Amino acid sequence: MSFPTPKPGLVVRYSYLWRSDHLRGQEEGVKDRPCAVLLAVTNEDGEVNVLVLPITHTPPANLADAVEIPAATKRRLGLDDERSWIVLTESNRFKWPGPDLRPAKSGDASSVAYGELPSDLFKKMKGKWLARIDAHRSIVPRSE
């Protein structure tokens, strides 16, 4: 099978590299986690570049820095029952599909996707991200 088409709102399984780990010289994420695709842009060469935001169980110190995912959405995506937040202050950028996407089922590239965020939740995430555009946001480039 092939990888799904990346589009804003898609939640994927990805080996996310936190900015703090990147600054310490790490090149690989420590664990696979769900991440929300914020942007998917095709360049003039036909390559698709995506920007993903990490999803974590750690509550944000500042509520403006994250968006909580409702329990019903987590269930629909097949995620666990713990509270989770989409972090808005950092992201990873990579060429799709990239080596850091992780299939949930071995040999099934389409299983990198959990599903899509509801449009209202995506709009909230995007709006809060745009409102924080000048904040301490960090983009970590991957698989360049």
Coordinates of N, CA, C and O in Angstrom, one line a residue:
M1 N 0.8 -1.2 0.0 CA 0.0 0.0 0.0 C 0.9 1.2 0.0 O 2.0 1.2 0.4
S2 N 0.3 2.4 -0.3 CA 1.0 3.6 -0.4 C 0.7 4.5 0.8 O -0.3 4.3 1.4
F3 N 1.5 5.5 0.9 CA 1.3 6.5 2.0 C 0.0 7.3 1.6 O -0.2 7.6 0.5
P4 N -0.7 7.8 2.7 CA -1.9 8.6 2.4 C -1.4 10.0 1.9 O -0.2 10.4 2.1
T5 N -2.3 10.7 1.2 CA -2.0 12.1 0.8 C -2.0 13.0 2.0 O -2.9 13.0 2.8
P6 N -0.9 13.7 2.3 CA -0.9 14.6 3.4 C -1.8 15.8 3.2 O -1.8 16.4 2.1
K7 N -2.5 16.1 4.2 CA -3.4 17.3 4.1 C -3.6 17.9 5.5 O -3.5 17.1 6.5
P8 N -3.8 19.2 5.6 CA -4.0 19.8 6.9 C -5.1 19.1 7.7 O -6.2 18.8 7.1
G9 N -4.8 18.8 8.9 CA -5.8 18.1 9.8 C -5.5 16.6 9.9 O -6.1 16.0 10.8
L10 N -4.7 16.1 9.1 CA -4.4 14.6 9.2 C -3.5 14.4 10.4 O -2.6 15.1 10.6
V11 N -3.8 13.4 11.1 CA -3.0 13.0 12.3 C -2.2 11.8 11.9 O -2.8 10.8 11.5
V12 N -0.9 11.9 12.1 CA 0.0 10.8 11.6 C 0.8 10.3 12.8 O 1.0 11.0 13.8
R13 N 1.3 9.1 12.7 CA 2.3 8.5 13.6 C 3.7 8.9 13.1 O 4.1 8.5 12.0
Y14 N 4.5 9.6 14.0 CA 5.7 10.2 13.5 C 6.7 10.2 14.6 O 6.4 10.4 15.8
S15 N 8.0 10.0 14.3 CA 9.1 10.1 15.3 C 9.5 11.6 15.4 O 10.4 12.0 14.8
Y16 N 8.8 12.3 16.3 CA 8.9 13.7 16.5 C 10.2 14.0 17.2 O 10.6 13.4 18.2
L17 N 10.9 15.0 16.7 CA 12.2 15.5 17.3 C 11.9 16.8 18.0 O 11.6 17.9 17.3
W18 N 11.9 16.8 19.3 CA 11.6 18.0 20.1 C 12.8 19.0 19.9 O 13.9 18.6 19.7
R19 N 12.5 20.3 19.9 CA 13.5 21.4 19.7 C 14.6 21.2 20.8 O 15.8 21.3 20.4
S20 N 14.3 20.9 22.0 CA 15.3 20.8 23.0 C 16.3 19.6 22.7 O 17.5 19.8 22.9
D21 N 15.7 18.5 22.2 CA 16.6 17.4 21.8 C 17.5 17.8 20.6 O 18.6 17.5 20.5
H22 N 16.9 18.5 19.6 CA 17.6 19.0 18.4 C 18.8 19.9 18.9 O 19.9 19.8 18.3
L23 N 18.5 20.8 19.8 CA 19.6 21.7 20.3 C 20.7 21.0 21.0 O 21.8 21.5 21.0
R24 N 20.4 19.8 21.5 CA 21.4 19.0 22.2 C 22.2 18.1 21.2 O 23.0 17.3 21.5
G25 N 21.8 18.2 19.9 CA 22.5 17.5 18.8 C 21.9 16.2 18.4 O 22.4 15.6 17.5
Q26 N 20.7 15.9 18.9 CA 20.0 14.7 18.5 C 19.5 14.9 17.1 O 19.1 16.0 16.7
E27 N 19.4 13.8 16.3 CA 18.9 13.9 15.0 C 17.6 13.0 14.8 O 17.0 13.1 13.8
E28 N 17.4 12.2 15.8 CA 16.2 11.3 15.7 C 15.3 11.6 16.9 O 15.8 11.9 18.0
G29 N 14.0 11.4 16.7 CA 13.1 11.5 17.8 C 13.2 10.3 18.8 O 13.7 9.3 18.4
V30 N 12.9 10.5 20.0 CA 13.0 9.5 21.0 C 11.9 8.5 20.9 O 12.1 7.3 21.2
K31 N 10.7 8.9 20.6 CA 9.6 7.9 20.4 C 8.6 8.4 19.4 O 8.6 9.6 19.0
D32 N 7.9 7.4 18.9 CA 6.8 7.7 17.9 C 5.6 8.3 18.6 O 5.3 7.9 19.7
R33 N 5.0 9.3 18.0 CA 3.8 9.9 18.7 C 2.9 10.4 17.6 O 3.3 10.7 16.5
P34 N 1.6 10.6 17.9 CA 0.7 11.3 17.0 C 1.1 12.7 16.8 O 1.6 13.4 17.7
C35 N 1.0 13.2 15.6 CA 1.3 14.6 15.2 C 0.2 15.0 14.2 O -0.2 14.3 13.4
A36 N -0.1 16.3 14.3 CA -1.2 16.9 13.4 C -0.5 17.6 12.3 O 0.4 18.5 12.6
V37 N -0.9 17.3 11.1 CA -0.4 18.1 9.9 C -1.0 19.5 9.9 O -2.3 19.6 9.9
L38 N -0.2 20.5 10.0 CA -0.7 21.9 9.9 C -0.7 22.4 8.5 O -1.7 23.0 8.1
L39 N 0.4 22.1 7.8 CA 0.5 22.6 6.4 C 1.0 21.5 5.5 O 1.9 20.7 6.0
A40 N 0.6 21.4 4.3 CA 1.2 20.5 3.3 C 1.3 21.4 2.0 O 0.3 21.8 1.5
V41 N 2.5 21.6 1.6 CA 2.8 22.5 0.4 C 3.6 21.7 -0.6 O 4.6 21.1 -0.3
T42 N 3.1 21.8 -1.9 CA 3.9 21.2 -3.0 C 4.7 22.3 -3.6 O 4.2 23.3 -4.0
N43 N 6.0 22.0 -3.7 CA 6.9 23.0 -4.4 C 6.9 22.9 -5.9 O 6.3 22.0 -6.4
E44 N 7.7 23.7 -6.5 CA 7.8 23.7 -8.0 C 8.4 22.4 -8.6 O 8.1 22.1 -9.7
D45 N 9.1 21.6 -7.8 CA 9.6 20.3 -8.2 C 8.7 19.2 -7.9 O 9.0 18.0 -8.2
G46 N 7.5 19.5 -7.4 CA 6.5 18.5 -7.1 C 6.7 17.8 -5.8 O 6.0 16.8 -5.4
E47 N 7.7 18.2 -5.0 CA 7.9 17.7 -3.7 C 6.9 18.3 -2.7 O 6.6 19.5 -2.7
V48 N 6.4 17.4 -1.8 CA 5.4 17.9 -0.8 C 6.2 18.1 0.5 O 6.8 17.1 1.0
N49 N 6.1 19.3 1.1 CA 6.7 19.6 2.4 C 5.6 19.7 3.4 O 4.6 20.4 3.1
V50 N 5.7 19.1 4.5 CA 4.7 19.2 5.6 C 5.3 19.8 6.8 O 6.4 19.7 7.1
L51 N 4.4 20.4 7.6 CA 4.7 20.9 8.9 C 3.8 20.2 9.9 O 2.5 20.3 9.7
V52 N 4.3 19.5 10.9 CA 3.5 18.8 11.8 C 3.7 19.4 13.2 O 4.8 19.8 13.6
L53 N 2.7 19.3 14.0 CA 2.7 19.8 15.4 C 2.6 18.5 16.3 O 1.7 17.6 16.0
P54 N 3.4 18.4 17.3 CA 3.3 17.2 18.2 C 2.1 17.2 19.1 O 1.5 18.2 19.5
I55 N 1.7 16.0 19.4 CA 0.6 15.7 20.3 C 1.2 15.1 21.6 O 2.0 14.1 21.4
T56 N 0.9 15.6 22.7 CA 1.5 15.1 24.0 C 0.5 14.9 25.1 O -0.6 15.6 25.1
H57 N 0.8 14.1 26.1 CA 0.0 14.0 27.3 C 0.3 15.1 28.3 O -0.4 15.3 29.3
T58 N 1.5 15.7 28.1 CA 1.9 16.7 29.1 C 1.1 18.0 29.0 O 1.1 18.6 27.9
P59 N 0.4 18.4 30.1 CA -0.4 19.6 30.0 C 0.5 20.8 29.8 O 1.6 20.9 30.3
P60 N 0.1 21.8 29.0 CA 0.9 23.0 28.7 C 1.0 23.9 30.0 O 0.0 24.0 30.8
A61 N 2.1 24.5 30.2 CA 2.3 25.5 31.2 C 1.4 26.7 31.0 O 0.9 27.3 31.9
N62 N 1.2 27.0 29.7 CA 0.4 28.2 29.3 C -0.7 27.6 28.3 O -0.3 27.1 27.2
L63 N -1.9 27.8 28.6 CA -3.0 27.2 27.8 C -3.0 27.8 26.4 O -3.5 27.2 25.5
A64 N -2.4 29.0 26.2 CA -2.4 29.6 24.9 C -1.4 28.8 23.9 O -1.4 29.0 22.7
D65 N -0.6 28.0 24.5 CA 0.5 27.3 23.8 C 0.0 25.9 23.2 O 0.8 25.2 22.6
A66 N -1.2 25.5 23.5 CA -1.7 24.2 23.1 C -3.2 24.2 22.9 O -3.9 25.1 23.4
V67 N -3.7 23.1 22.2 CA -5.1 22.9 22.1 C -5.4 21.5 22.5 O -4.7 20.5 22.1
E68 N -6.3 21.3 23.5 CA -6.7 20.0 24.0 C -7.5 19.3 22.9 O -8.4 19.9 22.3
I69 N -7.3 18.0 22.8 CA -8.1 17.2 21.9 C -9.2 16.5 22.7 O -9.0 15.9 23.7
P70 N -10.4 16.7 22.2 CA -11.6 16.2 23.0 C -11.5 14.6 23.0 O -11.0 14.0 22.1
A71 N -12.0 14.1 24.1 CA -12.0 12.6 24.3 C -12.7 11.9 23.1 O -12.2 10.8 22.7
A72 N -13.8 12.4 22.6 CA -14.5 11.7 21.5 C -13.6 11.7 20.2 O -13.6 10.7 19.5
T73 N -12.8 12.7 20.0 CA -12.0 12.7 18.8 C -10.8 11.7 19.0 O -10.5 11.0 18.1
K74 N -10.3 11.7 20.2 CA -9.2 10.7 20.5 C -9.7 9.3 20.3 O -9.0 8.4 19.7
R75 N -10.9 9.0 20.7 CA -11.5 7.6 20.5 C -11.7 7.3 19.0 O -11.3 6.3 18.6
R76 N -12.2 8.3 18.3 CA -12.4 8.1 16.9 C -11.1 7.9 16.1 O -11.0 7.1 15.2
L77 N -10.0 8.5 16.6 CA -8.7 8.4 15.9 C -8.0 7.1 16.4 O -7.0 6.7 15.8
G78 N -8.5 6.4 17.4 CA -7.9 5.2 17.9 C -6.8 5.5 18.9 O -5.9 4.7 19.1
L79 N -6.7 6.7 19.5 CA -5.7 7.1 20.4 C -6.1 6.6 21.8 O -7.2 6.2 22.1
D80 N -5.2 6.7 22.8 CA -5.5 6.3 24.2 C -6.5 7.2 24.9 O -6.9 8.2 24.3
D81 N -6.9 6.9 26.1 CA -7.9 7.6 26.8 C -7.4 8.8 27.7 O -8.1 9.5 28.2
E82 N -6.0 8.9 27.7 CA -5.5 10.0 28.5 C -5.7 11.4 27.8 O -5.8 11.4 26.6
R83 N -5.8 12.4 28.6 CA -5.9 13.8 28.0 C -4.6 14.1 27.2 O -3.5 13.7 27.5
S84 N -4.8 14.8 26.0 CA -3.7 15.1 25.1 C -3.9 16.5 24.6 O -5.0 17.0 24.4
W85 N -2.8 17.1 24.3 CA -2.8 18.5 23.7 C -1.9 18.5 22.5 O -0.9 17.8 22.3
I86 N -2.3 19.4 21.5 CA -1.5 19.7 20.3 C -0.7 20.9 20.7 O -1.2 21.9 21.0
V87 N 0.6 20.7 20.6 CA 1.6 21.8 21.0 C 1.7 22.8 19.8 O 1.9 22.4 18.7
L88 N 1.5 24.1 20.1 CA 1.5 25.1 19.1 C 2.9 25.8 19.0 O 3.0 26.6 18.0
T89 N 3.8 25.6 19.9 CA 5.0 26.4 20.0 C 6.2 25.8 19.3 O 7.2 26.5 19.2
E90 N 6.1 24.6 18.7 CA 7.1 24.0 18.0 C 6.6 23.1 17.0 O 5.4 22.6 17.1
S91 N 7.4 22.7 16.0 CA 7.0 21.8 14.9 C 8.2 21.2 14.2 O 9.3 21.6 14.4
N92 N 7.9 20.2 13.4 CA 8.9 19.5 12.6 C 8.4 19.8 11.1 O 7.2 19.7 10.8
R93 N 9.4 20.0 10.3 CA 9.1 20.2 8.8 C 9.9 19.1 8.1 O 11.1 18.9 8.4
F94 N 9.2 18.4 7.1 CA 9.9 17.4 6.4 C 9.3 17.2 5.0 O 8.1 17.6 4.8
K95 N 10.0 16.5 4.1 CA 9.5 16.1 2.8 C 8.7 14.9 3.0 O 9.1 13.9 3.6
W96 N 7.5 14.9 2.5 CA 6.6 13.8 2.6 C 7.0 12.7 1.5 O 7.3 13.1 0.4
P97 N 7.0 11.4 1.9 CA 6.6 10.9 3.2 C 7.7 10.9 4.2 O 7.4 11.0 5.4
G98 N 8.9 10.9 3.9 CA 10.0 11.0 4.9 C 10.2 9.8 5.7 O 9.3 9.0 5.9
P99 N 11.4 9.6 6.2 CA 11.8 8.3 6.9 C 11.2 8.3 8.3 O 11.3 7.2 9.0
D100 N 10.7 9.3 8.9 CA 10.3 9.4 10.3 C 8.8 9.1 10.5 O 8.3 9.0 11.6
L101 N 8.1 8.9 9.4 CA 6.7 8.4 9.5 C 6.7 6.9 10.0 O 7.6 6.2 9.5
R102 N 5.8 6.5 10.8 CA 5.8 5.2 11.4 C 4.5 4.5 11.1 O 3.5 4.9 11.7
P103 N 4.5 3.4 10.4 CA 3.2 2.7 10.2 C 2.8 2.0 11.5 O 3.7 1.5 12.2
A104 N 1.6 2.0 11.8 CA 1.1 1.3 13.0 C 1.1 -0.2 12.7 O 1.2 -1.0 13.6
K105 N 0.9 -0.6 11.4 CA 0.9 -2.0 11.0 C 2.1 -2.2 10.1 O 2.2 -1.6 9.1
S106 N 3.0 -3.2 10.4 CA 4.2 -3.4 9.7 C 3.8 -3.7 8.2 O 2.9 -4.5 7.9
G107 N 4.5 -3.0 7.3 CA 4.3 -3.2 5.9 C 3.1 -2.5 5.3 O 2.9 -2.6 4.1
D108 N 2.4 -1.7 6.1 CA 1.2 -1.0 5.6 C 1.4 0.5 5.7 O 1.2 1.1 6.8
A109 N 2.0 1.1 4.7 CA 2.3 2.5 4.7 C 1.1 3.4 5.0 O 1.2 4.5 5.6
S110 N -0.1 3.0 4.6 CA -1.3 3.8 4.8 C -1.6 3.9 6.3 O -2.3 4.8 6.7
S111 N -1.1 3.0 7.1 CA -1.4 3.0 8.6 C -0.6 4.0 9.4 O -0.7 4.1 10.6
V112 N 0.2 4.9 8.7 CA 0.8 6.0 9.4 C -0.2 7.0 9.8 O 0.0 7.8 10.7
A113 N -1.4 7.0 9.2 CA -2.5 8.0 9.5 C -3.5 7.4 10.4 O -4.0 6.3 10.2
Y114 N -3.8 8.1 11.5 CA -4.9 7.8 12.4 C -6.2 8.2 11.9 O -7.2 7.6 12.2
G115 N -6.2 9.3 11.1 CA -7.4 9.9 10.6 C -7.3 11.4 10.7 O -6.2 11.9 10.8
E116 N -8.4 12.1 10.5 CA -8.4 13.6 10.4 C -9.0 14.2 11.7 O -10.0 13.6 12.2
L117 N -8.5 15.4 12.0 CA -9.2 16.2 13.1 C -10.5 16.7 12.5 O -10.6 17.0 11.3
P118 N -11.5 16.9 13.4 CA -12.7 17.5 12.9 C -12.4 19.0 12.5 O -11.5 19.6 13.0
S119 N -13.1 19.5 11.5 CA -12.8 20.8 10.9 C -12.8 21.9 12.0 O -12.0 22.8 12.0
D120 N -13.7 21.8 13.0 CA -13.8 22.9 14.0 C -12.5 22.8 14.9 O -12.0 23.9 15.2
L121 N -12.0 21.6 15.2 CA -10.8 21.5 16.0 C -9.6 22.0 15.2 O -8.7 22.7 15.7
F122 N -9.6 21.6 13.9 CA -8.4 22.1 13.1 C -8.4 23.6 13.0 O -7.4 24.2 13.1
K123 N -9.6 24.2 12.8 CA -9.7 25.7 12.7 C -9.2 26.3 14.0 O -8.5 27.3 13.9
K124 N -9.6 25.7 15.1 CA -9.2 26.3 16.4 C -7.7 26.2 16.5 O -7.0 27.1 16.9
M125 N -7.1 25.0 16.2 CA -5.6 24.8 16.2 C -4.9 25.8 15.3 O -4.0 26.5 15.8
K126 N -5.4 25.9 14.1 CA -4.7 26.8 13.1 C -4.8 28.3 13.6 O -3.9 29.0 13.5
G127 N -6.0 28.7 14.1 CA -6.2 30.0 14.5 C -5.3 30.4 15.7 O -4.7 31.5 15.8
K128 N -5.2 29.5 16.7 CA -4.3 29.7 17.8 C -2.9 29.7 17.4 O -2.1 30.5 17.9
W129 N -2.5 28.9 16.4 CA -1.1 28.8 15.9 C -0.8 30.2 15.3 O 0.2 30.7 15.5
L130 N -1.7 30.7 14.4 CA -1.5 31.9 13.8 C -1.4 33.1 14.8 O -0.6 34.0 14.6
A131 N -2.2 33.0 15.8 CA -2.2 34.1 16.8 C -0.9 34.1 17.6 O -0.5 35.1 18.1
R132 N -0.2 32.9 17.6 CA 1.1 32.8 18.3 C 2.3 32.9 17.4 O 3.4 32.5 17.8
I133 N 2.0 33.4 16.2 CA 3.1 33.3 15.1 C 4.4 34.0 15.6 O 5.5 33.6 15.2
D134 N 4.3 35.0 16.4 CA 5.5 35.7 16.9 C 6.0 35.2 18.2 O 7.0 35.7 18.7
A135 N 5.3 34.2 18.7 CA 5.8 33.6 20.0 C 7.0 32.8 19.8 O 7.6 32.8 18.7
H136 N 7.4 32.2 20.9 CA 8.7 31.4 20.9 C 8.5 30.1 20.1 O 8.9 29.0 20.6
R137 N 8.0 30.1 18.9 CA 7.8 28.9 18.1 C 9.1 28.5 17.4 O 9.9 29.4 17.1
S138 N 9.3 27.2 17.3 CA 10.5 26.7 16.7 C 10.2 25.6 15.7 O 9.4 24.7 16.0
I139 N 10.7 25.7 14.5 CA 10.5 24.7 13.5 C 11.9 23.9 13.3 O 12.9 24.5 13.1
V140 N 11.8 22.6 13.6 CA 13.0 21.8 13.4 C 12.9 21.1 12.1 O 12.0 20.3 11.8
P141 N 13.8 21.4 11.2 CA 13.8 20.8 9.8 C 14.3 19.3 10.0 O 15.3 19.0 10.7
R142 N 13.6 18.4 9.3 CA 14.0 17.0 9.3 C 14.2 16.5 7.9 O 13.6 17.0 6.9
S143 N 14.9 15.4 7.8 CA 15.0 14.6 6.5 C 15.3 15.5 5.3 O 14.6 15.4 4.3
E144 N 16.2 16.4 5.4 CA 16.5 17.3 4.3 C 17.5 16.7 3.4 O 18.4 16.0 3.8

